[in-house]
PDB file of C-alpha atoms in Angstrom:
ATOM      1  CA  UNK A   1     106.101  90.310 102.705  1.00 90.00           C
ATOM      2  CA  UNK A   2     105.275  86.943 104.149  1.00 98.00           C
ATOM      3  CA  UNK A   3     105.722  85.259 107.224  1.00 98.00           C
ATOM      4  CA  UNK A   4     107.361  81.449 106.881  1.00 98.00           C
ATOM      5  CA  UNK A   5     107.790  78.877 109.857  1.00 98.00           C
ATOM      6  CA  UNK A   6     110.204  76.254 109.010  1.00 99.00           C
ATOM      7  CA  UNK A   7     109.806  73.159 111.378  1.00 98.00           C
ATOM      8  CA  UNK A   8     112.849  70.901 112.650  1.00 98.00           C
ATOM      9  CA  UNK A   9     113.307  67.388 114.070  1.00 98.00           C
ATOM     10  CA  UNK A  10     114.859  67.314 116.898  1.00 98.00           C
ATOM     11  CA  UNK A  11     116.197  64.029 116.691  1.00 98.00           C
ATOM     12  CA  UNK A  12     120.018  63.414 116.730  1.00 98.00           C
ATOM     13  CA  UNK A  13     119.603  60.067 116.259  1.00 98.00           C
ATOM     14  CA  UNK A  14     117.933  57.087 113.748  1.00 98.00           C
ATOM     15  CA  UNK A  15     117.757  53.697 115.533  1.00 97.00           C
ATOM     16  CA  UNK A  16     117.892  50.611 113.416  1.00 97.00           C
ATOM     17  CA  UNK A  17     116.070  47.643 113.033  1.00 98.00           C
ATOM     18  CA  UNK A  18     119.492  46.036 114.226  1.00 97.00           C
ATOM     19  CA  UNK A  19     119.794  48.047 117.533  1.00 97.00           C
ATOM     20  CA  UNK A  20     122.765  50.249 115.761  1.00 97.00           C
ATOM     21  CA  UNK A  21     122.205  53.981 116.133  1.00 97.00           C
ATOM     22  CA  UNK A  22     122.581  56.104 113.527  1.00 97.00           C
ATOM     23  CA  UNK A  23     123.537  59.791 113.539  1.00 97.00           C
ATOM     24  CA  UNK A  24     121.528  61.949 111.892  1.00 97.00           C
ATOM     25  CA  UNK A  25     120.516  66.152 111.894  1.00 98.00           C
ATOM     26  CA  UNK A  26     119.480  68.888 109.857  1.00 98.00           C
ATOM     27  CA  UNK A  27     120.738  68.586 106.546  1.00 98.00           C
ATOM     28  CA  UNK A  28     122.125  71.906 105.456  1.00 98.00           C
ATOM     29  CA  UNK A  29     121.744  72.290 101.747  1.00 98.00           C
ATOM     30  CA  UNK A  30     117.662  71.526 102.817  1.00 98.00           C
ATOM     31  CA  UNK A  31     117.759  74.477 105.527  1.00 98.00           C
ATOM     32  CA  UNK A  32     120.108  77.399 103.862  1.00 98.00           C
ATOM     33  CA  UNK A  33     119.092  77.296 100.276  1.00 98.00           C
ATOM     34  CA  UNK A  34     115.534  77.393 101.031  1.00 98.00           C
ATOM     35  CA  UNK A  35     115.995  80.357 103.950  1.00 98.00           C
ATOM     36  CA  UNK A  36     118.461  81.899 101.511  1.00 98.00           C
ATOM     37  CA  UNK A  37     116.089  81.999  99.088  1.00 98.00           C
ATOM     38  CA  UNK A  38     113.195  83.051 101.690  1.00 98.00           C
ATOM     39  CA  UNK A  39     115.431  85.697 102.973  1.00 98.00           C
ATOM     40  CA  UNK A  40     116.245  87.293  99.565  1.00 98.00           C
ATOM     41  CA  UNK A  41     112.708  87.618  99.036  1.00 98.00           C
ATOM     42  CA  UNK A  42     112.397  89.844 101.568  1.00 98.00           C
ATOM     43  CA  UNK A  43     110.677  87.214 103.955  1.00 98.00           C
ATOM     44  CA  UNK A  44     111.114  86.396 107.458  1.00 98.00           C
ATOM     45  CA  UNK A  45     111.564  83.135 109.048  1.00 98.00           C
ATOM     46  CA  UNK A  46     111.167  81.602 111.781  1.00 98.00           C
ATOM     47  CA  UNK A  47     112.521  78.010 113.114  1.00 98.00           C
ATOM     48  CA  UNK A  48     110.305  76.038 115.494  1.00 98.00           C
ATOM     49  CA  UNK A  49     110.541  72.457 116.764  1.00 98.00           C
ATOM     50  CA  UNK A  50     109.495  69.708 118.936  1.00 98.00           C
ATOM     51  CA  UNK A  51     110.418  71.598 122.748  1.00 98.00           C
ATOM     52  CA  UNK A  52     111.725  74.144 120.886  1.00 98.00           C
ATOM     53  CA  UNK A  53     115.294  71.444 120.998  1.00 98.00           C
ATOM     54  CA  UNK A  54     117.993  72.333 118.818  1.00 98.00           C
ATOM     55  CA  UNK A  55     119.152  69.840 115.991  1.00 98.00           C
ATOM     56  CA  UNK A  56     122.744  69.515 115.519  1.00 98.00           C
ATOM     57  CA  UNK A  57     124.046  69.350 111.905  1.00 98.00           C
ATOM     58  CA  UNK A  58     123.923  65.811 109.462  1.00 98.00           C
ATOM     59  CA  UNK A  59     127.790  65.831 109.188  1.00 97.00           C
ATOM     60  CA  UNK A  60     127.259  64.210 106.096  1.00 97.00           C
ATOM     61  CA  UNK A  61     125.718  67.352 104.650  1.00 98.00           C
ATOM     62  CA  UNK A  62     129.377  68.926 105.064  1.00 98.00           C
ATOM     63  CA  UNK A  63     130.875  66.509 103.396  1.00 98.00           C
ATOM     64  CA  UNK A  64     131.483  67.661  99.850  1.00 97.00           C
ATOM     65  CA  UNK A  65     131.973  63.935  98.611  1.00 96.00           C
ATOM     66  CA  UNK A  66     128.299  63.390  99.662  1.00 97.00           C
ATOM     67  CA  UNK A  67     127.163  66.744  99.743  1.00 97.00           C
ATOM     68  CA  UNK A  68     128.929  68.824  96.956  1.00 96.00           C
ATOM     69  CA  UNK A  69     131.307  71.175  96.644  1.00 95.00           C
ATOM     70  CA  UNK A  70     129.258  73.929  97.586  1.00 95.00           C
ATOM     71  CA  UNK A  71     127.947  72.112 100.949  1.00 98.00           C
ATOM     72  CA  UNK A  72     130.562  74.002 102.956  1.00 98.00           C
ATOM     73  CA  UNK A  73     128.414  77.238 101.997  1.00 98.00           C
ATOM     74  CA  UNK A  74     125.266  75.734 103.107  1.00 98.00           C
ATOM     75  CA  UNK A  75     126.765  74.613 106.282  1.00 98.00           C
ATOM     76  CA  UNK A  76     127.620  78.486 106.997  1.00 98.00           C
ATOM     77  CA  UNK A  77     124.729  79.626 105.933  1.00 98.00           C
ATOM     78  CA  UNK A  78     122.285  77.395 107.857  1.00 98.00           C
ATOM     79  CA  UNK A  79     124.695  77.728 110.965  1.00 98.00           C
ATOM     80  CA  UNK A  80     124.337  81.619 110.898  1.00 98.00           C
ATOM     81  CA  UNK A  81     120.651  81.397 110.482  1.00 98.00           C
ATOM     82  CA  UNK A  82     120.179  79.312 113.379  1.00 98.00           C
ATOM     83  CA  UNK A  83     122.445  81.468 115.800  1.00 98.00           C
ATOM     84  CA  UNK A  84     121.153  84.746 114.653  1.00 98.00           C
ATOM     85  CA  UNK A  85     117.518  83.305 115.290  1.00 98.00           C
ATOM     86  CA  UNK A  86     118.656  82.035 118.718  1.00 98.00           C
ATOM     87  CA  UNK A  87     116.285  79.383 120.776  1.00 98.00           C
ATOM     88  CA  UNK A  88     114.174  78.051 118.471  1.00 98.00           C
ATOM     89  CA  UNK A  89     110.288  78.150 118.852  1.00 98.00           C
ATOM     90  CA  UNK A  90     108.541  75.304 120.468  1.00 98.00           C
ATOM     91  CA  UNK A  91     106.603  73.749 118.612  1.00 98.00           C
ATOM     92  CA  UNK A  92     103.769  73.224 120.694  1.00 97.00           C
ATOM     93  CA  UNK A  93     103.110  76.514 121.178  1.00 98.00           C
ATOM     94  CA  UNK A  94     103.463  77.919 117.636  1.00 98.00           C
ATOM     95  CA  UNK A  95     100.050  79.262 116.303  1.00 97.00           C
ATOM     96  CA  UNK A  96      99.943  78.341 112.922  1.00 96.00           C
ATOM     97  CA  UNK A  97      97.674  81.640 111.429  1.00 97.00           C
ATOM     98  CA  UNK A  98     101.050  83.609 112.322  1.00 98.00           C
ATOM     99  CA  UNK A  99     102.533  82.090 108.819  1.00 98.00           C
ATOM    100  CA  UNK A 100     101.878  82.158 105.381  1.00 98.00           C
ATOM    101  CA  UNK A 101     104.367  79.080 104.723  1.00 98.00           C
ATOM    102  CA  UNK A 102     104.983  75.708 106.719  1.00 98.00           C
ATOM    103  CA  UNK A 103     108.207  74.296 105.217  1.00 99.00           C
ATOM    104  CA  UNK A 104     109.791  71.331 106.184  1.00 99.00           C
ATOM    105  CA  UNK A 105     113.641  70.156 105.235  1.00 98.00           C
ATOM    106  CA  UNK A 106     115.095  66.845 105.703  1.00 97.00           C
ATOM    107  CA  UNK A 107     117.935  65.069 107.041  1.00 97.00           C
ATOM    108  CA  UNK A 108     116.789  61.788 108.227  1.00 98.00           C
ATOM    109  CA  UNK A 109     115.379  63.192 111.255  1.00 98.00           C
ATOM    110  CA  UNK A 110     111.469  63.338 110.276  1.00 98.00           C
ATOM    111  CA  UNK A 111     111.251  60.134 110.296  1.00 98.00           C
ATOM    112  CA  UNK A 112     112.421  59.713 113.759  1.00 98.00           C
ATOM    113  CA  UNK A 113     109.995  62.414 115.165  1.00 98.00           C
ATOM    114  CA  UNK A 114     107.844  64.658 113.526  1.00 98.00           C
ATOM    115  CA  UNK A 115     106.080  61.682 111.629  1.00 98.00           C
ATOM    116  CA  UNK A 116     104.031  61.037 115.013  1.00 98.00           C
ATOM    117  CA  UNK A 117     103.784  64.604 116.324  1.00 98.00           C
ATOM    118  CA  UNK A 118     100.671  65.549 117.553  1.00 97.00           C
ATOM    119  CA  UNK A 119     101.313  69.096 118.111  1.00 98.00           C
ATOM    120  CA  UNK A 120     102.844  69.123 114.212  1.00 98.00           C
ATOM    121  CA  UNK A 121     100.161  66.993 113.232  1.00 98.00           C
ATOM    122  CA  UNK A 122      97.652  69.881 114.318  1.00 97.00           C
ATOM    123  CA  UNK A 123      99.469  72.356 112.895  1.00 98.00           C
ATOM    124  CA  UNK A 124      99.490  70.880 109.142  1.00 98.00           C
ATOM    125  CA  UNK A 125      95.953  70.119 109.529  1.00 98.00           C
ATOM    126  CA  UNK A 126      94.760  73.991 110.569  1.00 98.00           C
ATOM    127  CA  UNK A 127      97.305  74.768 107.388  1.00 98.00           C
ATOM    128  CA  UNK A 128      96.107  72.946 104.886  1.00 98.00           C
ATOM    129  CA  UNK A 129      91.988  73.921 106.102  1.00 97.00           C
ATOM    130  CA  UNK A 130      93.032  76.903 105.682  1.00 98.00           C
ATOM    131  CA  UNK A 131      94.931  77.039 102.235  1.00 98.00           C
ATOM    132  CA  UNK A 132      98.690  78.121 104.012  1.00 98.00           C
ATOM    133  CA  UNK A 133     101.760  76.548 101.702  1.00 98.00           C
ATOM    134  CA  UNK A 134     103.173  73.501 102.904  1.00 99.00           C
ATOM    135  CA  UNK A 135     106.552  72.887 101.564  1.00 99.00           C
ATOM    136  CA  UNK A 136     108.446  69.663 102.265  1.00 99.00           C
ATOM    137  CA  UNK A 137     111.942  68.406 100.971  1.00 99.00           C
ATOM    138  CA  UNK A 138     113.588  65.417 100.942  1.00 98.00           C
ATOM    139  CA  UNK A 139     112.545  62.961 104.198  1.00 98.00           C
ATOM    140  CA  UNK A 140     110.880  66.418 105.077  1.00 98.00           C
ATOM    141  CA  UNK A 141     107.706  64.579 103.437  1.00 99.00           C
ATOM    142  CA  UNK A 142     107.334  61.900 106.132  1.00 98.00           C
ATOM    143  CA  UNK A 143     106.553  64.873 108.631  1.00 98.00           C
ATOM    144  CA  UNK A 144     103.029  65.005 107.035  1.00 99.00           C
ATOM    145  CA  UNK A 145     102.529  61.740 108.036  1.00 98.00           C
ATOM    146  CA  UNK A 146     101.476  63.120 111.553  1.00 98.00           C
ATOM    147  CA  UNK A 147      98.303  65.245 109.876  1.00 98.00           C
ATOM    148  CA  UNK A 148      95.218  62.676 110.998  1.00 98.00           C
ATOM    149  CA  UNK A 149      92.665  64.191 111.710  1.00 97.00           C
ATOM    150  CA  UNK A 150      89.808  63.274 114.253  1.00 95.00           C
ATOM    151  CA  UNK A 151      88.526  60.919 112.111  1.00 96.00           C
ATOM    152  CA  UNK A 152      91.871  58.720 111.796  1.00 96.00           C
ATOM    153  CA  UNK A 153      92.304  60.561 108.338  1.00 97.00           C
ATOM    154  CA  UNK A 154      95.304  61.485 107.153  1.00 98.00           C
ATOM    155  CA  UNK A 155      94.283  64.421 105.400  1.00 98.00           C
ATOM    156  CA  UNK A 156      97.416  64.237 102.435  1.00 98.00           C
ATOM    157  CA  UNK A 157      95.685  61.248 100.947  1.00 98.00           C
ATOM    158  CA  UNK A 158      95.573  61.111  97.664  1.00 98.00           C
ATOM    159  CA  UNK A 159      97.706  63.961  97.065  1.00 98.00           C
ATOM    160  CA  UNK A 160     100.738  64.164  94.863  1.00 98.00           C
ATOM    161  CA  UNK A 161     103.727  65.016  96.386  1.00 98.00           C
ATOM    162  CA  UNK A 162     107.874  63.860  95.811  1.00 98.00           C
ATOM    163  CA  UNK A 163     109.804  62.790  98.554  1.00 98.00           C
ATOM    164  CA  UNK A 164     113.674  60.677  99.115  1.00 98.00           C
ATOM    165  CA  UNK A 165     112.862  57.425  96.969  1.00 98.00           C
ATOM    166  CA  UNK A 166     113.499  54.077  97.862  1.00 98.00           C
ATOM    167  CA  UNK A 167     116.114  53.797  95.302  1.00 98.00           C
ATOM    168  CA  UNK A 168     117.836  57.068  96.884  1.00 98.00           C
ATOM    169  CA  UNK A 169     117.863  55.445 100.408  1.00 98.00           C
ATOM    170  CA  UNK A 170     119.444  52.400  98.883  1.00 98.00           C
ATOM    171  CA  UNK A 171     122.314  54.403  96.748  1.00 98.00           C
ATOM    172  CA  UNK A 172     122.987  56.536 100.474  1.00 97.00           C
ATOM    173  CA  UNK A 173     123.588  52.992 102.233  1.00 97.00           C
ATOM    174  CA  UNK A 174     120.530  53.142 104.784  1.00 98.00           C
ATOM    175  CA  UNK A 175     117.842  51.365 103.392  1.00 98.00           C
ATOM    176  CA  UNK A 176     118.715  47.999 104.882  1.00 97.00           C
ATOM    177  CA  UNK A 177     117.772  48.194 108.758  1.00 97.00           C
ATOM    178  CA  UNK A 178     115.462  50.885 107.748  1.00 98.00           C
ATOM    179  CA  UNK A 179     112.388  50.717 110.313  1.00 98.00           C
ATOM    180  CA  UNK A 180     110.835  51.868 107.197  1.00 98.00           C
ATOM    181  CA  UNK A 181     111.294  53.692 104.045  1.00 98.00           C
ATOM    182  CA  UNK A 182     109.870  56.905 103.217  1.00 98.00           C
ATOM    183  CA  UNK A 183     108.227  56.777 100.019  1.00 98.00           C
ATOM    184  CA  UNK A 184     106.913  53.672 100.504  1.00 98.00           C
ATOM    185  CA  UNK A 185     104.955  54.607 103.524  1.00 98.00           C
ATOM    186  CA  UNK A 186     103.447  57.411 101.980  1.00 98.00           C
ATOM    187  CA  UNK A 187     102.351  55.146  98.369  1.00 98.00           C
ATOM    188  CA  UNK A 188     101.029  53.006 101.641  1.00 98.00           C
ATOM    189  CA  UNK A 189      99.010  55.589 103.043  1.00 98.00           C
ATOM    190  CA  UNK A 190      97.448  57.137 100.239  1.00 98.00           C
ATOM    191  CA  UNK A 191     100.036  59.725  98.879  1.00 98.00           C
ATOM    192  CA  UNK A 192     100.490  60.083  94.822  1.00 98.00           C
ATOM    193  CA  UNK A 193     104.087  59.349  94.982  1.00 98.00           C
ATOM    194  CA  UNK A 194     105.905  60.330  91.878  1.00 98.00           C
ATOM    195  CA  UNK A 195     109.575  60.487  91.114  1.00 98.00           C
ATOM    196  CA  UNK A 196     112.360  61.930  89.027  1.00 98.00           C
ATOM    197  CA  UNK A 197     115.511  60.668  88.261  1.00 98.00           C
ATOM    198  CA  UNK A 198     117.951  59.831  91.666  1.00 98.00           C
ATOM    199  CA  UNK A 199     119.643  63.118  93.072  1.00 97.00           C
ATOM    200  CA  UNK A 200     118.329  65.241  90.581  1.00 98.00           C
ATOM    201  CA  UNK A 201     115.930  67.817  91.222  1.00 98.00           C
ATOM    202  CA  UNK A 202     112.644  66.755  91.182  1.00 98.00           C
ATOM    203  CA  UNK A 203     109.208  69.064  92.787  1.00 98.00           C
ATOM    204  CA  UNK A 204     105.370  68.926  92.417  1.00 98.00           C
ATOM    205  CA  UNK A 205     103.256  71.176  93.487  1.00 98.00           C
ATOM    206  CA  UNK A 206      99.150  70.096  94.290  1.00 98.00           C
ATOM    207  CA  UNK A 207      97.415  72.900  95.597  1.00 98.00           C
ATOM    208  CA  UNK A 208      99.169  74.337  98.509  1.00 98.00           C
ATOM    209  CA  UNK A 209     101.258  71.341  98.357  1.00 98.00           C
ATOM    210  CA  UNK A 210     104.838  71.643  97.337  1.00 99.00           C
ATOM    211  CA  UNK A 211     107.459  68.914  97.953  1.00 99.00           C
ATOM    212  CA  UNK A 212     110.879  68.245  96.310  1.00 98.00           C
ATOM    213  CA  UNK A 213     112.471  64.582  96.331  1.00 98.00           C
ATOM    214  CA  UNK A 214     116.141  65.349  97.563  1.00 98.00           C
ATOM    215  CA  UNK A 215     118.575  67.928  98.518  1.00 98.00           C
ATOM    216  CA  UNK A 216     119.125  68.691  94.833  1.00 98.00           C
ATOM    217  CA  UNK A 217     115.305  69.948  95.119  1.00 98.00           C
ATOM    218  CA  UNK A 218     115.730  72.595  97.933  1.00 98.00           C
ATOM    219  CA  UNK A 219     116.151  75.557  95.841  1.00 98.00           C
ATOM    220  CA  UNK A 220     113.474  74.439  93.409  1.00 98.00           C
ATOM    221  CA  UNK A 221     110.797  73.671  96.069  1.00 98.00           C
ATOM    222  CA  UNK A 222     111.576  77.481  97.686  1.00 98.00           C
ATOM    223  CA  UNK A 223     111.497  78.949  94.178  1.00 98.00           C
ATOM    224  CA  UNK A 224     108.098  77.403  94.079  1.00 98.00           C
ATOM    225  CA  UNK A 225     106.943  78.783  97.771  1.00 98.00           C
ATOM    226  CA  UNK A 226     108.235  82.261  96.935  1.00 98.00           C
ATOM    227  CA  UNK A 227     106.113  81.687  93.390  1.00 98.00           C
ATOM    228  CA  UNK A 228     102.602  80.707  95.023  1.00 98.00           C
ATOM    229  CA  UNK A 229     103.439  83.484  98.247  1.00 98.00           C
ATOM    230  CA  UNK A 230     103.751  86.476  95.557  1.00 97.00           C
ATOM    231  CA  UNK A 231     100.542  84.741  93.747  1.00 94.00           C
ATOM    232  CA  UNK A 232      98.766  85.602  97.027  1.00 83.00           C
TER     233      UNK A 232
END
């Protein structure tokens, strides 16, 4: 069976182009369905992020008029994982040939954080040279942002890939005072940004490539993962 690293943010908190601060975390539908679905596969997993910080939860992601009705399992779920795993690797010292799978979930933490981390930004590079899966959900996607290589080259260019929409960050309520929005940024940098319909699952896979636009996507993007590890 395969090895799988799923990277956090360690952010707790989103500040605005107004000088508000918004509270963010790990979203849990976009950490237990994919480990859930790791897990039954017979997979281990690990949890890594910047300083090895823990991430408290989104408390919207418990909130089953945002979240769904089943977003009170999720919460367990990704709670349990976490505790049973205890502290959580740091990322700086993670050696990415130990993995088979880099996955990356949401909440709106990524963009806070892992979009400019070096030590991340290594990581995906040495994974993608080498052919490892790189799975992203959600605002998961604007963690590849930190893959530039020595050149200044950000090596997803011109790859296709799904991520939270515009129109998605407009429907939550957090697009105005954005510093910036997700898919935008990537169409900006080079990415082949395509979409499905808002909240509804929607994944792509481009080589070892496999992103999913929102939480509705988690389960589909691990399906995927757990599809292209049993490929070998």
């Amino acid at each position: 069976m395969s090895r799988i690293l799923i990277v956090m943010s360690a952010a707790a908190v989103w500040e605005r182009t107004d000088g508000s601060q918004y509270p963010t975390g790990y979203w849990a539908e976009e950490l237990a369905a994919p480990h859930e679905a790791f897990v039954r596969a017979g997979h281990t997993v690990d949890f890594a992020s910047p300083g090895g910080v823990p991430q408290p939860l989104d408390k919207h992601s418990a909130d089953p008029a945002i979240a769904g009705e089943d977003c009170a399992r999720h919460v367990a779920h990704a709670q349990k994982a976490l505790s049973d795993f205890g502290p959580l690797l740091k990322l700086e010292e993670v050696s990415v040939s130990d993995y088979d799978a880099v996955v990356l979930p949401g909440g709106h933490g990524p963009v806070v954080d892992l979009f400019q981390d070096a030590n991340l930004g290594r990581l995906l590079i040495e994974a993608d040279r080498a052919g490892t899966i790189v799975g992203a959900v959600c605002h998961g996607p604007a963690a590849l942002l930190s893959a530039v290589d020595e050149q200044g080259t950000w090596i997803f260019s011109g790859r296709r890939m799904a991520a939270f929409t515009d129109e998605e960050e407009r429907l939550f309520g957090t697009a105005d005072n954005a510093p910036w929005l997700l898919a935008s940024r990537l169409r900006e940098m080079g990415a082949r940004h395509e979409q499905g319909d808002p909240y509804q699952a929607f994944t792509l896979q481009d080589g070892n490539l496999i992103t999913g636009q929102n939480p509705a996507s988690s389960t589909p993007m691990a399906d995927a993962i757990n599809t292209a590890l049993a490929a070998g």
